Short mmCIF file of C-alpha atoms in Angstrom, two decimals:
data_model
loop_
_atom_site.label_atom_id
_atom_site.label_comp_id
_atom_site.label_asym_id
_atom_site.label_seq_id
_atom_site.Cartn_x
_atom_site.Cartn_y
_atom_site.Cartn_z
CA GLY A 1 -64.53 85.44 31.18
CA GLN A 2 -63.66 82.68 33.71
CA ASN A 3 -61.85 79.62 32.30
CA ILE A 4 -60.42 76.33 33.52
CA ASP A 5 -57.98 74.39 31.15
CA GLN A 6 -57.29 70.69 31.41
CA PRO A 7 -55.89 68.14 29.00
CA THR A 8 -58.69 66.22 27.40
CA GLU A 9 -57.19 62.77 27.81
CA MET A 10 -54.01 61.22 29.12
CA THR A 11 -52.65 57.66 29.12
CA ALA A 12 -50.32 56.09 31.63
CA THR A 13 -49.09 52.70 32.62
CA GLU A 14 -50.05 50.80 35.58
CA GLY A 15 -47.38 51.30 38.57
CA ALA A 16 -46.31 54.55 36.92
CA ILE A 17 -46.73 58.17 37.90
CA VAL A 18 -48.81 60.89 36.04
CA GLN A 19 -49.26 64.45 36.57
CA ILE A 20 -52.56 66.09 35.47
CA ASN A 21 -52.27 69.79 34.94
CA CYS A 22 -54.94 72.66 35.50
CA THR A 23 -54.69 76.30 34.70
CA TYR A 24 -57.39 78.77 35.60
CA GLN A 25 -58.26 82.37 34.99
CA THR A 26 -61.13 83.30 37.37
CA SER A 27 -62.61 86.46 38.85
CA GLY A 28 -60.95 85.84 42.47
CA PHE A 29 -59.78 82.89 44.02
CA ASN A 30 -61.03 81.00 47.11
CA GLY A 31 -59.60 77.50 46.51
CA LEU A 32 -59.12 74.81 43.94
CA PHE A 33 -60.65 71.26 44.18
CA TRP A 34 -59.86 68.13 42.48
CA TYR A 35 -62.61 65.48 42.10
CA GLN A 36 -62.39 61.89 40.56
CA GLN A 37 -65.42 60.68 38.43
CA HIS A 38 -65.52 57.26 37.16
CA ALA A 39 -67.60 56.57 34.01
CA GLY A 40 -71.30 56.81 34.64
CA GLU A 41 -70.71 57.79 38.34
CA ALA A 42 -70.82 61.02 40.37
CA PRO A 43 -67.65 62.93 41.09
CA THR A 44 -66.04 62.16 44.57
CA PHE A 45 -63.95 64.61 46.17
CA LEU A 46 -60.15 64.17 46.23
CA SER A 47 -58.45 67.38 47.50
CA TYR A 48 -58.84 70.99 48.21
CA ASN A 49 -55.98 73.77 48.01
CA VAL A 50 -56.11 77.26 49.11
CA LEU A 51 -52.54 77.90 49.88
CA ASP A 52 -49.54 77.46 47.58
CA GLY A 53 -47.62 74.17 47.88
CA LEU A 54 -48.17 70.42 47.79
CA GLU A 55 -50.79 68.64 49.66
CA GLU A 56 -50.17 65.00 49.92
CA LYS A 57 -52.77 62.32 50.50
CA GLY A 58 -51.52 58.68 50.19
CA ARG A 59 -51.02 57.92 46.41
CA PHE A 60 -52.50 61.42 45.56
CA SER A 61 -51.01 64.83 45.93
CA SER A 62 -52.29 68.15 44.74
CA PHE A 63 -50.05 71.25 43.96
CA LEU A 64 -51.14 74.87 43.78
CA SER A 65 -49.32 78.08 42.56
CA ARG A 66 -51.84 80.98 42.96
CA SER A 67 -49.43 83.42 41.22
CA LYS A 68 -49.30 81.29 38.21
CA GLY A 69 -53.00 80.29 38.06
CA TYR A 70 -51.82 76.77 38.05
CA SER A 71 -52.52 73.32 39.96
CA TYR A 72 -51.52 69.75 39.31
CA LEU A 73 -52.78 66.49 40.68
CA LEU A 74 -49.96 63.80 40.87
CA LEU A 75 -51.12 60.21 40.98
CA LYS A 76 -48.37 57.71 42.07
CA GLU A 77 -48.31 53.92 41.76
CA LEU A 78 -51.04 53.90 39.25
CA GLN A 79 -53.68 51.08 39.65
CA MET A 80 -56.22 50.06 36.87
CA LYS A 81 -58.85 51.47 39.27
CA ASP A 82 -57.47 54.92 38.89
CA SER A 83 -58.86 54.88 35.42
CA ALA A 84 -61.38 57.75 35.54
CA SER A 85 -61.98 61.46 34.63
CA TYR A 86 -60.43 64.07 36.82
CA LEU A 87 -62.01 67.29 37.32
CA CYS A 88 -60.41 70.59 38.40
CA ALA A 89 -62.70 73.18 40.01
CA VAL A 90 -61.96 76.67 41.08
CA LEU A 91 -63.98 78.65 43.89
CA ASP A 92 -64.10 82.14 42.59
CA SER A 93 -64.69 85.63 44.50
CA ASN A 94 -68.38 84.85 44.62
CA TYR A 95 -67.74 81.45 46.16
CA GLN A 96 -69.28 79.85 43.11
CA LEU A 97 -67.32 76.71 41.63
CA ILE A 98 -66.20 77.07 38.28
CA TRP A 99 -65.61 73.56 36.72
CA GLY A 100 -62.96 72.31 34.07
CA ALA A 101 -64.23 69.88 31.45
CA GLY A 102 -62.24 67.15 33.10
CA THR A 103 -59.22 64.99 32.02
CA LYS A 104 -59.95 61.28 31.07
CA LEU A 105 -57.13 59.05 32.39
CA ILE A 106 -56.52 55.81 30.82
CA ILE A 107 -54.41 53.31 32.65
CA LYS A 108 -52.87 50.59 30.55
CA PRO A 109 -51.48 47.31 32.03
CA SER B 1 -73.28 60.51 58.53
CA GLN B 2 -74.75 62.41 55.59
CA THR B 3 -76.21 60.75 52.57
CA ILE B 4 -77.59 62.25 49.57
CA HIS B 5 -80.32 60.44 47.22
CA GLN B 6 -81.39 61.11 43.60
CA TRP B 7 -84.19 59.48 41.86
CA PRO B 8 -84.69 58.09 39.23
CA ALA B 9 -81.26 56.79 38.36
CA THR B 10 -82.33 56.45 34.79
CA LEU B 11 -85.14 58.17 32.65
CA VAL B 12 -86.10 58.12 29.11
CA GLN B 13 -88.61 60.75 28.22
CA PRO B 14 -90.13 62.06 24.71
CA VAL B 15 -89.58 65.55 23.72
CA GLY B 16 -92.32 67.85 25.07
CA SER B 17 -92.96 65.82 28.24
CA PRO B 18 -92.51 67.23 31.76
CA LEU B 19 -89.74 66.21 34.11
CA SER B 20 -89.37 65.97 37.73
CA LEU B 21 -86.25 64.88 39.47
CA GLU B 22 -85.75 64.68 43.33
CA CYS B 23 -82.93 65.00 45.42
CA THR B 24 -82.85 64.56 49.23
CA VAL B 25 -80.17 64.74 51.82
CA GLU B 26 -79.96 63.10 55.23
CA GLY B 27 -78.01 63.81 58.20
CA THR B 28 -77.51 67.56 57.91
CA SER B 29 -79.59 70.64 58.39
CA ASN B 30 -79.80 73.66 56.21
CA PRO B 31 -77.36 72.45 53.54
CA ASN B 32 -76.55 74.30 50.50
CA LEU B 33 -77.98 72.47 47.37
CA TYR B 34 -76.90 72.39 43.91
CA TRP B 35 -78.21 70.98 40.41
CA TYR B 36 -75.61 70.29 37.83
CA ARG B 37 -75.98 69.04 34.40
CA GLN B 38 -73.16 67.16 32.68
CA ALA B 39 -73.48 66.57 28.92
CA ALA B 40 -71.36 63.53 27.44
CA GLY B 41 -67.73 64.08 27.77
CA ARG B 42 -68.22 67.50 29.25
CA GLY B 43 -67.59 69.42 32.42
CA LEU B 44 -70.20 70.27 35.04
CA GLN B 45 -72.61 72.99 34.30
CA LEU B 46 -74.38 74.75 37.34
CA LEU B 47 -78.06 74.88 36.93
CA PHE B 48 -79.41 76.18 40.24
CA TYR B 49 -78.21 76.41 43.76
CA SER B 50 -80.13 76.98 46.99
CA VAL B 51 -79.19 78.23 50.40
CA GLY B 52 -82.60 77.58 52.05
CA ILE B 53 -86.09 76.87 51.72
CA GLY B 54 -87.79 78.74 48.91
CA GLN B 55 -84.40 80.38 48.04
CA ILE B 56 -83.29 79.49 44.42
CA SER B 57 -80.65 80.97 42.37
CA SER B 58 -80.48 80.25 38.55
CA GLU B 59 -77.20 80.14 36.77
CA VAL B 60 -78.36 79.67 33.25
CA PRO B 61 -81.54 80.51 31.42
CA GLN B 62 -83.27 77.53 30.27
CA ASN B 63 -86.51 75.76 30.26
CA LEU B 64 -85.68 73.99 33.63
CA SER B 65 -86.81 75.20 37.09
CA ALA B 66 -85.91 74.30 40.75
CA SER B 67 -87.79 74.19 43.90
CA ARG B 68 -86.94 73.64 47.55
CA PRO B 69 -90.04 72.74 49.35
CA GLN B 70 -88.24 71.44 52.43
CA ASP B 71 -84.91 72.01 54.01
CA ARG B 72 -83.42 68.74 52.63
CA GLN B 73 -85.34 68.32 49.52
CA PHE B 74 -84.43 69.82 45.97
CA ILE B 75 -86.34 69.18 42.89
CA LEU B 76 -85.56 69.85 39.37
CA SER B 77 -88.48 70.49 36.98
CA SER B 78 -89.39 71.00 33.38
CA LYS B 79 -92.84 71.68 31.66
CA LYS B 80 -91.60 70.59 28.21
CA LEU B 81 -88.41 68.70 27.67
CA LEU B 82 -86.08 69.54 24.74
CA LEU B 83 -83.67 67.28 22.99
CA SER B 84 -80.95 69.34 24.38
CA ASP B 85 -81.98 68.69 28.00
CA SER B 86 -80.37 65.12 27.76
CA GLY B 87 -77.48 64.44 30.11
CA PHE B 88 -76.34 63.41 33.54
CA TYR B 89 -77.99 65.35 36.42
CA LEU B 90 -76.25 65.82 39.41
CA CYS B 91 -77.37 67.03 42.84
CA ALA B 92 -74.78 68.14 45.42
CA TRP B 93 -74.76 69.29 49.03
CA GLU B 94 -72.35 71.37 51.03
CA PRO B 95 -72.37 72.24 54.75
CA PRO B 96 -74.11 75.54 55.65
CA THR B 97 -71.52 78.19 55.60
CA SER B 98 -70.98 81.83 56.97
CA GLY B 99 -69.18 83.42 53.89
CA PHE B 100 -67.13 80.64 52.59
CA THR B 101 -67.96 77.24 51.11
CA ASP B 102 -66.73 73.75 51.69
CA THR B 103 -66.41 70.56 49.66
CA GLN B 104 -69.52 69.66 47.63
CA TYR B 105 -70.81 66.10 48.08
CA PHE B 106 -72.66 64.55 44.92
CA GLY B 107 -75.72 62.39 44.68
CA PRO B 108 -75.43 59.24 42.23
CA GLY B 109 -77.03 61.22 39.47
CA THR B 110 -79.82 60.71 37.06
CA ARG B 111 -79.08 60.04 33.38
CA LEU B 112 -81.82 61.56 31.38
CA THR B 113 -82.40 60.70 27.60
CA VAL B 114 -84.81 62.79 25.63
CA LEU B 115 -85.93 61.27 22.43
#
């Protein structure tokens, strides 16, 4: 079966750095997405990785290792508004998105 | 620019009642359209997707159905709601593709409570 694993919840301090991991086992791979979802709102797109390596976009970076079936989302200089759930999703060989359950990130002052 | 609308935003329905949720997209043509459900504290579950008018693919067997009567309109329906149908329903669109997919953009969602 296809599976996406993420930690259920993480806590970090304002101004710090946090890394949210995602591991996947899917039938094929055509890219990995990270989405941010604030409570009660729709997910919004953060990043897309299809090649190995690190993609940096402001305070957020996303890393992919296809050989290890592993990705992480790195958030720097954390702000209170970063409190949200972060969803990892993988595009499989049929170009269907397989979603993880999300990681709830709690930022403390 | 493209926008996606969903309504209603919130809905409380009794068990056994019908359901109709509507999603419309503006500013694009022939988008791929998706319906997802998200139970509280859970991930997104793909319910239906559509690559064109009248073309609906179902991912999970259930008492829900979907229709796409117009290019940019996607409707989720049920004849008789179950308690387990409660959740956050999200519509998403992505640009039309030729063999690969792109980022999905989500509507604001409909929070459905079945009592």
